[in-house]
PDB file of C-alpha atoms in Angstrom:
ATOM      1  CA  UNK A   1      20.880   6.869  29.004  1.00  0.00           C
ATOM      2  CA  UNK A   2      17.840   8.746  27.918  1.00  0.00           C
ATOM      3  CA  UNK A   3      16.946   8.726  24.415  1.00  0.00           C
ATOM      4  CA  UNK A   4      15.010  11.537  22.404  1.00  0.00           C
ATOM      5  CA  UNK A   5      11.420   9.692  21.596  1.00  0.00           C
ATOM      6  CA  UNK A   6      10.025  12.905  20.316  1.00  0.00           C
ATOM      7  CA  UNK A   7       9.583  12.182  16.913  1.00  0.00           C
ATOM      8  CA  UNK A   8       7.921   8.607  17.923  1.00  0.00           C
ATOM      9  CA  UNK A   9       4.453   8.642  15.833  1.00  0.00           C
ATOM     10  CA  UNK A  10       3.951   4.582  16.528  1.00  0.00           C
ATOM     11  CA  UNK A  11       4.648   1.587  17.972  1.00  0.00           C
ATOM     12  CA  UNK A  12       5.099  -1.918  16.605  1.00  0.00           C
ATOM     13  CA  UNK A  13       5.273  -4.658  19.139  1.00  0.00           C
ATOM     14  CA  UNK A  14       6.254  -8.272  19.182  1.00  0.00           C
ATOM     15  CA  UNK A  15       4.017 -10.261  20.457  1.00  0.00           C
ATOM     16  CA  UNK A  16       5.537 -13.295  22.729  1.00  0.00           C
ATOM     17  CA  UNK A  17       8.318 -12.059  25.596  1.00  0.00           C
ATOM     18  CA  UNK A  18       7.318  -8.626  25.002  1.00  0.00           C
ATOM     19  CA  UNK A  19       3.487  -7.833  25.159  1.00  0.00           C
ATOM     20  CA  UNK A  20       2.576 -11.617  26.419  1.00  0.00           C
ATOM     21  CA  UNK A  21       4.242 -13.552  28.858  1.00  0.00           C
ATOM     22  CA  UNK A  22       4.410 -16.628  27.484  1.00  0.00           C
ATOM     23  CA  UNK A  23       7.967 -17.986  27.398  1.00  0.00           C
ATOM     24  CA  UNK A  24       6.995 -20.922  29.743  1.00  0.00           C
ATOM     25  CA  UNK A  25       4.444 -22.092  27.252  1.00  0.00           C
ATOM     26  CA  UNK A  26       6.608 -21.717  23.791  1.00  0.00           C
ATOM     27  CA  UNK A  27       9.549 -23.457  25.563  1.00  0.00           C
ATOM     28  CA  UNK A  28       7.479 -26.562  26.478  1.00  0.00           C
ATOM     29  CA  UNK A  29       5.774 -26.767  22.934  1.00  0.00           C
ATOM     30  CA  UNK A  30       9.442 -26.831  21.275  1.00  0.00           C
ATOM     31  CA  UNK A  31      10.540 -29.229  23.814  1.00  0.00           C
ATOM     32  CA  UNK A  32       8.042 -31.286  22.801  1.00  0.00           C
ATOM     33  CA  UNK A  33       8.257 -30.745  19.501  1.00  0.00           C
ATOM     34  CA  UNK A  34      11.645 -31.462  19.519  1.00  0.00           C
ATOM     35  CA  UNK A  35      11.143 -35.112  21.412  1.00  0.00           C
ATOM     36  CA  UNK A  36       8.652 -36.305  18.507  1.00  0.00           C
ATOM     37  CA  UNK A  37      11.100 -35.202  15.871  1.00  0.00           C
ATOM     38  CA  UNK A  38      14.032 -36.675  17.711  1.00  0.00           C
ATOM     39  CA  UNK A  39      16.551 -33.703  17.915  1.00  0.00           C
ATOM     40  CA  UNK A  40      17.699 -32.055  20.869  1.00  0.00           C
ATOM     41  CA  UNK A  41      15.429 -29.722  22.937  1.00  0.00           C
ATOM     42  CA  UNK A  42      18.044 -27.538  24.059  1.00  0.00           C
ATOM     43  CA  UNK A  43      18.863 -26.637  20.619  1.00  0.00           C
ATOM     44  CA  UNK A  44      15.323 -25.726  19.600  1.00  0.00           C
ATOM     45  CA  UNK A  45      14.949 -23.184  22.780  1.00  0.00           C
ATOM     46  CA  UNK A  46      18.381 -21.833  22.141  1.00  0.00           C
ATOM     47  CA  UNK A  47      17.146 -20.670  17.863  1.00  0.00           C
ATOM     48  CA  UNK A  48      13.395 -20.373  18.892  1.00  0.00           C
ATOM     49  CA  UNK A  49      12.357 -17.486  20.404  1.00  0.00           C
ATOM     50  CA  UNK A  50      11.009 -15.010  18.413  1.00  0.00           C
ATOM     51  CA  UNK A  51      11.850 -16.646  15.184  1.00  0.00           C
ATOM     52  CA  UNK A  52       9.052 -18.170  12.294  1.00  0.00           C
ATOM     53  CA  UNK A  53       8.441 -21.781  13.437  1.00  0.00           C
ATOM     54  CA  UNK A  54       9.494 -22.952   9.727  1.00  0.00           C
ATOM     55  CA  UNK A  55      13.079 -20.997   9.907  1.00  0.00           C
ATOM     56  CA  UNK A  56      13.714 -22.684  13.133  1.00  0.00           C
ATOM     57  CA  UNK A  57      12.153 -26.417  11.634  1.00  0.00           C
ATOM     58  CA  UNK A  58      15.074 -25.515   8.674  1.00  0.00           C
ATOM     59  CA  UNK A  59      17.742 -25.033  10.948  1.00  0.00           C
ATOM     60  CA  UNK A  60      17.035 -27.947  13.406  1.00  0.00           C
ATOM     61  CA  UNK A  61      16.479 -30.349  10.631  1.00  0.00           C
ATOM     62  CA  UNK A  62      17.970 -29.235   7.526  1.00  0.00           C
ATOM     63  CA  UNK A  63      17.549 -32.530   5.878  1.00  0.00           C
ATOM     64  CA  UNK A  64      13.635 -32.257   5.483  1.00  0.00           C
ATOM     65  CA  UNK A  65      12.270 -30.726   2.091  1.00  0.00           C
ATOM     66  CA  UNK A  66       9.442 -27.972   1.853  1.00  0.00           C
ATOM     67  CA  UNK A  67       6.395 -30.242   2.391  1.00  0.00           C
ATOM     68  CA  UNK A  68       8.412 -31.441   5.496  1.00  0.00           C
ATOM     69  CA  UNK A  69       9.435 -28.365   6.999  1.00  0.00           C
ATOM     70  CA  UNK A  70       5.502 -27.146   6.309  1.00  0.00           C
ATOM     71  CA  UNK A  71       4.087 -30.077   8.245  1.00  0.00           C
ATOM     72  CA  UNK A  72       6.139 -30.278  11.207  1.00  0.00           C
ATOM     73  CA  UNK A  73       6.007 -26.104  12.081  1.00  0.00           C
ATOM     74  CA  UNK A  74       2.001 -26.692  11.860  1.00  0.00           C
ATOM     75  CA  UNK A  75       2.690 -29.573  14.490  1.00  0.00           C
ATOM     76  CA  UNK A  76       4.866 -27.184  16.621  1.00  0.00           C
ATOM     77  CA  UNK A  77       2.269 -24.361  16.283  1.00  0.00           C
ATOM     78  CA  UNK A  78      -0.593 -27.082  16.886  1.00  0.00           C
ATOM     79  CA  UNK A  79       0.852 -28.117  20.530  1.00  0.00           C
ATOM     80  CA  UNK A  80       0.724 -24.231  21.477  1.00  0.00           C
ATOM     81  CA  UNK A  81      -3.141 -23.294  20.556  1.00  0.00           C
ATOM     82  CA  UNK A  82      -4.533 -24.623  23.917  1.00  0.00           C
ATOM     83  CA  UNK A  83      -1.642 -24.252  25.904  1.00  0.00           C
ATOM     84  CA  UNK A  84      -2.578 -20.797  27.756  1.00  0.00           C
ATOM     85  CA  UNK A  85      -2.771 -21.654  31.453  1.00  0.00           C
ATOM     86  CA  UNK A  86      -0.061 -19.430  32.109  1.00  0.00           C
ATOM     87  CA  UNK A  87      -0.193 -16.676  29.615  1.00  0.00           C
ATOM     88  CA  UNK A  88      -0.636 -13.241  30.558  1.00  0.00           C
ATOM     89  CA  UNK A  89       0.461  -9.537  29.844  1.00  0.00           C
ATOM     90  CA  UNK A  90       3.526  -8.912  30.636  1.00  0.00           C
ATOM     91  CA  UNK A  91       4.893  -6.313  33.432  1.00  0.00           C
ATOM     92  CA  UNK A  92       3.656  -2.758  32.538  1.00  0.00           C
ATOM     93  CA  UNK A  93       1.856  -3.821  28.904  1.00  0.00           C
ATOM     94  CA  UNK A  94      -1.520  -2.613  29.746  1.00  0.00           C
ATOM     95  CA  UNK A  95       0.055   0.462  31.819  1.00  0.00           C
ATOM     96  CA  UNK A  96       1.751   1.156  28.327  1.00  0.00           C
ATOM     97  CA  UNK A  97      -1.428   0.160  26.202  1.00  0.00           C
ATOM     98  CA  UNK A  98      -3.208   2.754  28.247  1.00  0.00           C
ATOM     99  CA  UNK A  99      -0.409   5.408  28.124  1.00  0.00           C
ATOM    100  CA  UNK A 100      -0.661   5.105  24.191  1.00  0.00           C
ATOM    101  CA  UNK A 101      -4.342   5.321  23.690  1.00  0.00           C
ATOM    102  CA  UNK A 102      -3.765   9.077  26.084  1.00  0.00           C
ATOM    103  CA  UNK A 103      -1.122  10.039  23.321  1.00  0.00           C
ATOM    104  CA  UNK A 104      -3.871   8.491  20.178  1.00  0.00           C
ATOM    105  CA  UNK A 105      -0.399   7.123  19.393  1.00  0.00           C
ATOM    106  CA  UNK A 106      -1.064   4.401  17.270  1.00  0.00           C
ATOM    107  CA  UNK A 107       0.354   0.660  17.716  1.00  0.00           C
ATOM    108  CA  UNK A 108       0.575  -2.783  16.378  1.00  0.00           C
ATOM    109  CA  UNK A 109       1.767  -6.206  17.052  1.00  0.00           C
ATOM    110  CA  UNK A 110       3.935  -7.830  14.768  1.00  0.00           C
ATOM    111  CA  UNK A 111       4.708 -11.951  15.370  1.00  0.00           C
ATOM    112  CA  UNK A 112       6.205 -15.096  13.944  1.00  0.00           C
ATOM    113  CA  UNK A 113       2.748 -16.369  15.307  1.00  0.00           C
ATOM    114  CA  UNK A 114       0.217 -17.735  13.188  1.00  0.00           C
ATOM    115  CA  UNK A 115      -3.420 -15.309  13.146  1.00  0.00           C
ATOM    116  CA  UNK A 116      -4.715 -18.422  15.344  1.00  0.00           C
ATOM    117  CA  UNK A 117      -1.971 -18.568  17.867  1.00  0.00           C
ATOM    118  CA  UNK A 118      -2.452 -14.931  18.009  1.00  0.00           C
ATOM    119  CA  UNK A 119      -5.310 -14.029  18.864  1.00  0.00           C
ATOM    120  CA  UNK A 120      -5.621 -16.780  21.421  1.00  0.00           C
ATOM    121  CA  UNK A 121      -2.572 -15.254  23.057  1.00  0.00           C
ATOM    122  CA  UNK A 122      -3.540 -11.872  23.059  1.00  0.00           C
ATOM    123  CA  UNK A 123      -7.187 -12.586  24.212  1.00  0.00           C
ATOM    124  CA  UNK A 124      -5.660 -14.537  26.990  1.00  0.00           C
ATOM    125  CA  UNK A 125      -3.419 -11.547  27.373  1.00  0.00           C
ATOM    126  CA  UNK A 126      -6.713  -9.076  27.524  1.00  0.00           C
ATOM    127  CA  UNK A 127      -5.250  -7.173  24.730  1.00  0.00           C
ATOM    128  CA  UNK A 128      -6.588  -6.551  21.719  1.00  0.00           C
ATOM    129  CA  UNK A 129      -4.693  -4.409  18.962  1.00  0.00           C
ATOM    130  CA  UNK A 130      -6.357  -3.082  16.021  1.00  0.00           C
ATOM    131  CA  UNK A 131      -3.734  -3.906  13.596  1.00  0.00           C
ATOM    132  CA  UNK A 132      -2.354  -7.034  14.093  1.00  0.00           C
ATOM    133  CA  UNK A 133       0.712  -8.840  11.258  1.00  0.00           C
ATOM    134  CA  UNK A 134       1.510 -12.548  11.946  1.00  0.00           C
ATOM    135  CA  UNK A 135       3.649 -14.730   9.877  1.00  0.00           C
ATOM    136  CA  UNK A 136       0.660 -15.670   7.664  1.00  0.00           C
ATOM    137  CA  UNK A 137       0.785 -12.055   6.624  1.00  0.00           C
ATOM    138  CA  UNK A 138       4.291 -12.032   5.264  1.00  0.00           C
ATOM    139  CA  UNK A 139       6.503 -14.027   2.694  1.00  0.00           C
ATOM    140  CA  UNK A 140       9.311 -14.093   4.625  1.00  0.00           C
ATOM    141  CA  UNK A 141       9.772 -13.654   8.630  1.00  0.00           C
ATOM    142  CA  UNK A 142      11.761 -12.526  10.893  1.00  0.00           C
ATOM    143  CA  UNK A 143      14.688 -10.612  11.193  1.00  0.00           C
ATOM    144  CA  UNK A 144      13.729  -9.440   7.924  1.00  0.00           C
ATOM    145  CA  UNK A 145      12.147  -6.425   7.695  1.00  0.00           C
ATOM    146  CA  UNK A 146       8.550  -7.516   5.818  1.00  0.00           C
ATOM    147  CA  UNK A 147       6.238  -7.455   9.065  1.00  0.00           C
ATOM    148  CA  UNK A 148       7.746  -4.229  10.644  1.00  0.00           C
ATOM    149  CA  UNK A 149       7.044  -2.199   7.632  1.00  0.00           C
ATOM    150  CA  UNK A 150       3.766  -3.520   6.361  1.00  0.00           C
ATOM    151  CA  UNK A 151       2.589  -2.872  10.174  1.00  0.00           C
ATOM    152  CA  UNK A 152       3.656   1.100   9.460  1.00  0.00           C
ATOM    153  CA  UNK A 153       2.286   1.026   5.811  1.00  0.00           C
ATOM    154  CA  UNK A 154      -0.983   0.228   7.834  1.00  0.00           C
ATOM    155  CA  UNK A 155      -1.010   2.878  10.429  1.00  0.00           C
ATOM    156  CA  UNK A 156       0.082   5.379   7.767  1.00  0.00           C
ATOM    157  CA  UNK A 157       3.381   5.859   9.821  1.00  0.00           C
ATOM    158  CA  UNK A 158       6.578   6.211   8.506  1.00  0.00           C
ATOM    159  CA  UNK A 159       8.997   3.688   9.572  1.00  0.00           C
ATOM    160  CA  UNK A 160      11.397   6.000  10.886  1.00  0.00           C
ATOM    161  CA  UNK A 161       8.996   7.399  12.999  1.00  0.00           C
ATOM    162  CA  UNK A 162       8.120   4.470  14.655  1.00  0.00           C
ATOM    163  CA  UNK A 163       9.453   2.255  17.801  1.00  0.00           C
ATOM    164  CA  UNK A 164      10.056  -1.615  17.373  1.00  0.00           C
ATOM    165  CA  UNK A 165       9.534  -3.072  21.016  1.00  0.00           C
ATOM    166  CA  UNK A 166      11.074  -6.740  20.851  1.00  0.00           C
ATOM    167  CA  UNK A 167      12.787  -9.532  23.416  1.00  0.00           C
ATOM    168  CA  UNK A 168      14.397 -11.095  20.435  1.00  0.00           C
ATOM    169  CA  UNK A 169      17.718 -10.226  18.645  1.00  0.00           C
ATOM    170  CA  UNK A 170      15.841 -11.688  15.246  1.00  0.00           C
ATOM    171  CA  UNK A 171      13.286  -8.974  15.997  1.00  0.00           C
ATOM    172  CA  UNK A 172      15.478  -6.340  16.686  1.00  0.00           C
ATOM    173  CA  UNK A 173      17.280  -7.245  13.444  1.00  0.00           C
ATOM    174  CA  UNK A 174      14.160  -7.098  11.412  1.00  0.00           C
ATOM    175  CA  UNK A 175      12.949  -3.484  13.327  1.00  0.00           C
ATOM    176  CA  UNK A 176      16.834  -1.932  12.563  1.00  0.00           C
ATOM    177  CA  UNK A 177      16.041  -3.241   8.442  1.00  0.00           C
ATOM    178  CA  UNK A 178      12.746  -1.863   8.824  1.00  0.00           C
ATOM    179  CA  UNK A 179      14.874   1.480   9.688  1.00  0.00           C
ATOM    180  CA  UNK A 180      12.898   2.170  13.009  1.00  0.00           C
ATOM    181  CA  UNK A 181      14.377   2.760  16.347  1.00  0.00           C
ATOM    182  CA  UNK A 182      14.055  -0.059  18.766  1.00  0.00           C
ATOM    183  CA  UNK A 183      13.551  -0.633  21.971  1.00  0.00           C
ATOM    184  CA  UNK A 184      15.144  -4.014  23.791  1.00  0.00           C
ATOM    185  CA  UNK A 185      13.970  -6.019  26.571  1.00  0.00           C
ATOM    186  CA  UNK A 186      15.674  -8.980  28.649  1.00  0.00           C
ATOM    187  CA  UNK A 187      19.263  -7.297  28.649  1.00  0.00           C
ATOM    188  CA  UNK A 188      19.188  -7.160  24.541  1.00  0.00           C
ATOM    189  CA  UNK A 189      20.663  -3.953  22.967  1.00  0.00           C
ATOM    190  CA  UNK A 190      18.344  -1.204  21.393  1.00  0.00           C
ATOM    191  CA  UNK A 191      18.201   2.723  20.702  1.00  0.00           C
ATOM    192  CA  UNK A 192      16.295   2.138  24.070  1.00  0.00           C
ATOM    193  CA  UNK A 193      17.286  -0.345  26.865  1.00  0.00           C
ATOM    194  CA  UNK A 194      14.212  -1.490  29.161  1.00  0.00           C
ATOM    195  CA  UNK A 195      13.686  -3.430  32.374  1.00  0.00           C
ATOM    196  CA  UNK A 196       9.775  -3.634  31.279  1.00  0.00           C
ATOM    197  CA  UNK A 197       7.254  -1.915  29.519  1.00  0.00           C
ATOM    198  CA  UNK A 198       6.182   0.811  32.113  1.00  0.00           C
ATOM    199  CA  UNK A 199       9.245   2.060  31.980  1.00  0.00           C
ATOM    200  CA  UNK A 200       8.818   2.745  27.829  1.00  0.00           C
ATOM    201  CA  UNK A 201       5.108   4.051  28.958  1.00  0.00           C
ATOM    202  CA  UNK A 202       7.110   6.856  31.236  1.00  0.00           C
ATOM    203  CA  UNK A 203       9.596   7.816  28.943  1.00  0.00           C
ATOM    204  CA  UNK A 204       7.489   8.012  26.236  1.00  0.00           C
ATOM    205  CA  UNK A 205       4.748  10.689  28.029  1.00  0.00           C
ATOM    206  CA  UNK A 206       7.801  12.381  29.228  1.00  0.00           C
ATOM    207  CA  UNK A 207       9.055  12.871  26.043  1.00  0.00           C
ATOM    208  CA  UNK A 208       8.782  16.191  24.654  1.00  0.00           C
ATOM    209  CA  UNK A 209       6.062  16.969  22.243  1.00  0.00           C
ATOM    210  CA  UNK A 210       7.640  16.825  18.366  1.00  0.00           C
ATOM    211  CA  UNK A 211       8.322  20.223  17.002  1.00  0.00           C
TER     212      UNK A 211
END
């Protein structure tokens, strides 16, 4: 089905599944994680992705109190710093990156990432946005809304005008609240269905220009 992206002024990205391919590395720091806390692995990589490490901590272990919960996400974002062998860009990001910067359509990337894990991800990516919104950024995380819409307040862009690009049903969630369209990757449902980015970099400079 195509989908009217005319009135598109921006778009907000997550960051892991969707710009960076880096599934293989966040899986084996929550398997890890998950062995030195002594709860099952399978559970942490079925709740993880996409998700603030301290909302998955809560659910895994709901028994821990705040200070608890605080210290073991840092030790699950600590075991994913230097883990980049095998990140990269995903299918079609920098095709899309470059299709954007034609358009001087704005963009941003929005994560349950820390700044650090960030921008280690994204330089190992070779992408570098100009506004960037991590989880340090926001009081509360994903699926609610917070990051999507202080990433428009900052390009000037009303939410409704922009396009939420996420692998994650928490990050769809948060970019419906936000009240943007979205765009879904990995089989997810979204106002826009895609197989990988270059397809959203076609359809977006076939689009018609807004009225």
């Amino acid at each position: 089905m195509i989908v009217d992206l005319s009135g598109i002024e921006a778009v907000l990205f997550d960051m892991d599944g969707t710009l960076v391919d880096s599934d293989a590395a966040v899986e084996r720091a929550w398997e890890r994680w998950a062995v030195e806390y002594g709860t099952d692995p399978r559970a942490a990589l079925a709740i993880a992705h996409g998700s603030p490490a301290d909302r998955t901590v809560r659910r895994l272990l709901p028994g821990l109190d705040d200070a608890a919960v605080a210290a073991a996400s840092a030790r699950q974002l600590a075991l994913q710093y230097d883990d980049l062998s095998d990140v990269t860009a995903t299918p079609g990001a920098h095709e899309l990156l470059l299709t954007l910067a034609r358009l001087g359509m704005p963009w941003a990337v929005v994560t349950s990432a820390d700044a650090r894990l960030a921008r280690v991800r994204l330089g190992a990516a070779g992408i570098e946005p100009a506004v960037l919104v991590t989880v340090e950024d926001v009081s509360v995380g994903k699926p609610a809304p917070e990051g999507y819409l202080r990433a428009a307040a900052l390009l000037d862009v009303s939410p409704a005008r922009c396009l939420v690009v996420e692998d994650a049903e928490v990050g769809l969630e948060a970019g419906r609240a936000a009240g943007a369209m979205t765009a879904a990757l990995k089989g997810l449902d979204g106002d826009v269905r895609l197989d990988d980015l270059g397809q959203l970099a076609y359809q977006l400079e076939s689009a018609p220009a807004a009225p």
